[in-house]
Short mmCIF file of C-alpha atoms in Angstrom, two decimals:
data_model
loop_
_atom_site.label_atom_id
_atom_site.label_comp_id
_atom_site.label_asym_id
_atom_site.label_seq_id
_atom_site.Cartn_x
_atom_site.Cartn_y
_atom_site.Cartn_z
CA MET A 1 130.21 140.39 66.13
CA GLU A 2 127.80 142.97 65.96
CA THR A 3 128.25 143.00 62.37
CA ILE A 4 128.01 139.71 61.41
CA TYR A 5 124.71 139.64 63.38
CA TYR A 6 123.73 142.29 60.84
CA ILE A 7 124.87 140.41 58.08
CA LEU A 8 122.81 137.20 59.24
CA ASN A 9 119.96 139.52 59.48
CA SER A 10 119.97 141.02 56.18
CA ASN A 11 118.86 139.50 52.76
CA LEU A 12 122.71 139.45 51.59
CA ILE A 13 124.37 136.23 50.77
CA ILE A 14 127.68 136.08 50.87
CA SER A 15 129.49 132.69 49.11
CA SER A 16 132.47 131.41 47.48
CA SER A 17 130.74 128.22 46.65
CA ARG A 18 130.00 127.54 42.66
CA SER A 19 127.69 125.01 43.97
CA PHE A 20 125.60 127.64 45.63
CA ILE A 21 125.32 130.02 42.63
CA PHE A 22 124.33 126.74 40.23
CA ARG A 23 121.44 126.22 43.17
CA VAL A 24 120.11 129.95 42.35
CA LEU A 25 120.69 128.82 38.53
CA LEU A 26 118.54 125.80 38.82
CA GLY A 27 115.71 127.45 40.60
CA TRP A 28 115.79 126.28 44.04
CA LYS A 29 114.61 127.68 47.03
CA ASP A 30 117.32 130.15 47.42
CA THR A 31 116.09 131.99 44.40
CA ASN A 32 114.03 134.50 46.58
CA LEU A 33 117.67 135.55 47.73
CA PHE A 34 118.15 138.80 45.34
CA GLN A 35 121.57 139.78 46.27
CA ILE A 36 124.94 137.77 46.56
CA ALA A 37 128.16 138.95 47.71
CA TYR A 38 130.21 136.51 45.59
CA LEU A 39 134.23 136.10 46.49
CA GLY A 40 136.58 134.86 43.86
CA SER A 41 135.36 134.89 40.37
CA ILE A 42 132.20 133.90 38.54
CA GLU A 43 131.55 132.37 34.81
CA LYS A 44 129.62 134.68 32.60
CA THR A 45 126.86 132.49 32.00
CA ALA A 46 126.25 132.32 35.44
CA ASP A 47 126.38 136.09 35.46
CA LEU A 48 124.10 135.98 32.88
CA HIS A 49 121.58 134.09 34.42
CA LEU A 50 121.72 135.52 37.47
CA SER A 51 121.12 138.91 35.87
CA LYS A 52 117.94 137.32 33.98
CA LYS A 53 116.64 136.29 37.40
CA ASN A 54 117.23 139.73 39.13
CA VAL A 55 119.92 138.46 41.56
CA LYS A 56 122.26 141.52 41.94
CA VAL A 57 125.95 140.41 42.17
CA TYR A 58 128.47 141.89 44.03
CA LYS A 59 132.32 140.72 43.24
CA PHE A 60 134.93 140.80 45.88
CA LYS A 61 138.16 139.36 46.42
CA ASN A 62 138.11 138.72 50.04
CA PHE A 63 135.61 139.28 52.92
CA ASN A 64 137.59 142.24 54.36
CA ASP A 65 136.63 144.12 51.05
CA ILE A 66 133.25 143.47 51.45
CA LEU A 67 132.84 145.08 54.90
CA GLU A 68 134.95 148.08 53.49
CA SER A 69 132.38 148.59 50.51
CA LYS A 70 130.10 151.33 51.44
CA GLU A 71 127.28 150.18 49.78
CA ILE A 72 127.24 146.91 51.05
CA SER A 73 127.51 148.02 54.42
CA ASN A 74 124.79 150.22 54.32
CA MET A 75 122.33 147.70 52.53
CA ILE A 76 123.34 145.19 55.17
CA PHE A 77 122.54 147.32 58.07
CA ALA A 78 119.38 148.61 56.28
CA THR A 79 118.19 145.26 55.48
CA ALA A 80 119.25 144.20 58.67
CA GLN A 81 117.21 147.32 60.53
CA GLU A 82 114.05 146.43 58.33
CA ASN A 83 113.99 142.52 59.45
CA GLU A 84 114.21 143.87 62.65
CA ASN A 85 110.73 145.83 62.53
CA LEU A 86 109.26 143.40 60.69
CA LYS A 87 109.70 141.14 63.89
CA ALA A 88 108.93 143.69 66.21
CA GLN A 89 105.50 144.50 64.37
CA LEU A 90 105.15 140.80 64.11
CA SER A 91 105.11 140.57 67.87
CA LYS A 92 102.92 143.54 68.54
CA LEU A 93 100.37 142.08 66.09
CA ASN A 94 100.48 138.67 68.24
CA GLN A 95 100.27 140.43 71.52
CA GLU A 96 97.10 142.30 69.79
CA PHE A 97 95.59 139.47 68.65
CA GLU A 98 95.75 137.80 72.14
CA THR A 99 94.18 141.06 73.93
CA ASN A 100 91.23 141.14 71.24
CA ASN A 101 90.69 137.75 71.06
CA PRO A 102 90.52 136.62 74.79
CA LYS A 103 88.77 133.04 74.08
CA SER A 104 91.79 132.20 71.81
CA LYS A 105 94.44 132.90 74.75
CA LEU A 106 91.71 131.07 77.00
CA THR A 107 91.98 128.16 74.73
CA THR A 108 95.88 128.17 74.47
CA GLN A 109 96.03 128.23 78.33
CA LYS A 110 93.51 125.09 78.76
CA LEU A 111 95.69 123.10 76.15
CA GLN A 112 98.81 123.90 78.30
CA LYS A 113 97.06 123.07 81.54
CA ILE A 114 96.08 119.63 80.00
CA ASN A 115 99.53 118.84 78.85
CA THR A 116 100.92 119.95 81.60
CA ASN A 117 98.53 117.20 83.46
CA LEU A 118 99.29 114.46 81.38
CA CYS A 119 102.66 114.86 81.78
CA PHE A 120 102.42 114.51 85.37
CA ALA A 121 100.23 111.65 84.95
CA LEU A 122 102.57 109.64 82.79
CA ASN A 123 105.54 110.57 85.53
CA TYR A 124 103.29 109.69 88.85
CA GLY A 125 100.22 108.22 88.00
CA THR A 126 97.09 109.65 89.10
CA ALA A 127 95.49 110.63 92.56
CA LYS A 128 92.55 108.14 91.88
CA SER A 129 95.07 105.12 91.00
CA ARG A 130 96.60 105.83 94.31
CA ILE A 131 93.67 106.10 96.52
CA LYS A 132 92.15 102.70 94.48
CA ASN A 133 95.90 100.91 95.51
CA GLN A 134 95.84 101.54 98.94
CA LEU A 135 94.70 98.84 101.34
CA THR A 136 91.78 100.37 102.83
CA TYR A 137 90.27 100.62 99.15
CA LYS A 138 91.63 97.09 97.98
CA LEU A 139 90.05 95.15 101.31
CA GLY A 140 86.98 96.97 100.73
CA GLN A 141 86.63 95.88 97.20
CA ALA A 142 87.08 92.23 98.14
CA MET A 143 84.41 92.43 100.51
CA ILE A 144 82.37 93.68 97.95
CA ALA A 145 83.16 90.97 95.53
CA ASN A 146 82.98 88.14 97.83
CA SER A 147 79.72 88.89 99.85
CA LYS A 148 77.61 87.70 96.71
CA SER A 149 77.28 84.16 97.68
CA LEU A 150 78.05 81.41 100.26
CA TRP A 151 81.27 80.74 98.99
CA GLY A 152 82.47 83.99 98.47
CA TYR A 153 81.71 84.24 102.38
CA ILE A 154 83.85 81.13 103.13
CA ARG A 155 86.54 82.19 101.09
CA MET A 156 86.46 85.84 102.00
CA PRO A 157 89.27 85.80 105.02
CA TYR A 158 91.71 83.85 102.69
CA VAL A 159 91.36 86.37 100.34
CA LEU A 160 91.50 89.39 102.63
CA SER A 161 94.79 88.13 104.23
CA TYR A 162 96.38 87.12 100.72
CA ILE A 163 95.53 90.94 99.87
CA LYS A 164 97.27 92.26 103.12
CA ASP A 165 100.16 90.08 102.63
CA ILE A 166 100.52 91.32 98.80
CA HIS A 167 100.30 94.90 99.92
CA LYS A 168 102.69 94.65 102.86
CA LYS A 169 105.41 93.24 100.15
CA GLU A 170 104.60 96.01 97.58
CA GLN A 171 105.20 98.68 100.74
CA ILE A 172 108.21 96.85 101.28
CA ALA A 173 109.43 97.03 97.54
CA TYR A 174 108.52 100.74 97.37
CA ASN A 175 110.54 101.71 100.49
CA GLU A 176 113.55 100.00 99.38
CA LYS A 177 113.35 101.65 96.20
CA ILE A 178 113.06 105.04 97.33
CA LYS A 179 115.52 104.56 99.93
CA ALA A 180 118.10 103.48 97.01
CA ASN A 181 116.87 106.55 95.07
CA PRO A 182 114.85 109.17 96.63
CA ASN A 183 113.93 110.85 93.33
CA LEU A 184 111.39 108.27 92.83
CA LYS A 185 109.50 109.05 95.78
CA LEU A 186 105.73 109.78 94.85
CA PRO A 187 104.72 113.71 95.33
CA PRO A 188 102.18 114.14 98.07
CA LEU A 189 98.77 113.51 97.15
CA GLU A 190 97.35 116.78 97.75
CA SER A 191 99.77 117.92 94.80
CA TYR A 192 97.89 115.74 92.20
CA PRO A 193 95.88 117.55 89.63
CA ASP A 194 93.13 115.26 89.90
CA TYR A 195 93.20 115.21 93.72
CA ASN A 196 89.66 117.03 94.03
CA GLU A 197 88.18 114.39 92.36
CA ALA A 198 89.96 111.78 93.72
CA ILE A 199 89.24 112.22 97.30
CA LYS A 200 85.48 111.56 96.44
CA LEU A 201 86.58 107.90 96.16
CA LYS A 202 86.71 107.78 100.14
CA ASN A 203 83.27 107.91 99.84
CA HIS A 204 83.08 104.73 97.95
CA LEU A 205 81.46 101.77 99.65
CA SER A 206 84.74 100.03 98.82
CA TYR A 207 86.67 102.66 100.75
CA LYS A 208 84.31 102.71 103.95
CA LEU A 209 84.13 99.06 104.47
CA GLY A 210 88.00 98.60 104.17
CA GLU A 211 88.14 101.13 106.44
CA ALA A 212 85.90 99.45 109.17
CA LEU A 213 87.75 96.33 108.62
CA ILE A 214 91.28 97.84 109.37
CA ASN A 215 89.74 99.73 112.58
CA ALA A 216 88.49 96.28 113.55
CA ASP A 217 91.98 94.75 112.99
CA LYS A 218 93.85 97.33 115.02
CA SER A 219 91.10 97.18 117.68
CA LYS A 220 92.28 95.92 121.29
CA LEU A 221 92.56 92.17 121.08
CA LYS A 222 91.00 92.52 117.88
CA LEU A 223 87.59 92.31 119.77
CA GLY A 224 86.26 94.85 116.73
CA TYR A 225 85.69 91.72 114.69
CA LEU A 226 82.69 91.16 117.13
CA SER A 227 81.15 94.14 116.01
CA LEU A 228 82.38 94.25 112.26
CA TRP A 229 79.43 92.37 110.20
CA PHE A 230 76.80 94.81 112.24
CA LYS A 231 79.05 97.88 111.42
CA CYS A 232 79.47 96.75 107.63
CA LYS A 233 75.74 96.32 107.44
CA ASN A 234 75.47 99.68 108.72
CA ILE A 235 77.91 101.37 106.34
CA THR A 236 76.04 99.30 103.35
CA LYS A 237 72.66 100.43 104.38
CA GLU A 238 73.70 104.00 104.92
CA HIS A 239 75.53 103.97 101.55
CA LYS A 240 72.55 102.49 99.69
CA ASP A 241 70.17 105.40 101.32
CA ASN A 242 72.68 108.34 99.94
CA HIS A 243 72.50 106.92 96.87
CA LYS A 244 69.04 106.81 96.41
CA ASN A 245 69.17 110.28 97.62
CA SER A 246 71.77 111.24 95.20
CA PRO A 247 71.86 109.01 92.27
CA ASN A 248 74.82 110.57 90.83
CA ASN A 249 76.96 108.97 93.64
CA SER A 250 79.28 106.19 93.26
CA ASN A 251 78.09 103.22 94.87
CA HIS A 252 81.20 101.23 94.43
#
């Protein structure tokens, strides 16, 4: 096996195929191969053309004769060793390049990280999309959208009730799906690459209003609804004040 390895890593081509010889004669890609160990006979015309192309041909009756040839054996191992040395030199040069060019290495690392994050997002989505899909955020978003007109206030209870029902059905479907196949369970939110950015969504007005609504709904005898309007008004005012002080903050 070691001998075969060295043959494969040498510049020697062993062939009994006349079609291969004609490929060399026709000037195909194999013309850069300068040594051929040919099994069997070869036409005089082909031999002449090969010699003109400086292709050295070794003629043998069988494969064992090739291995027993001292000239061929020395050439195989010498060439293979030379190729191995070239590989080692290339590897060393590559390492030196990365050491002397930290920016290039840094760019590669950044590209690898982007690729990893992209694959993660394709499989599991993003932390931002998951937070926006939470009932808290969706309710708050609907509250803002329906608070801009009298008709919006009138229809708001129905819209919020509809959103809650749809969300509940989605959760039931998701739980049944992961029960059938646990591998489909989404990873913890903290493990997402964009988690640190996504967590800022909890400071959005949508999330805060939705949170106030859910807390009111969970209160004893639903008494939280009595003060909900005032709480929402204070949350909105506080959010606007913070946004004035920090224009870069989101006001969604």
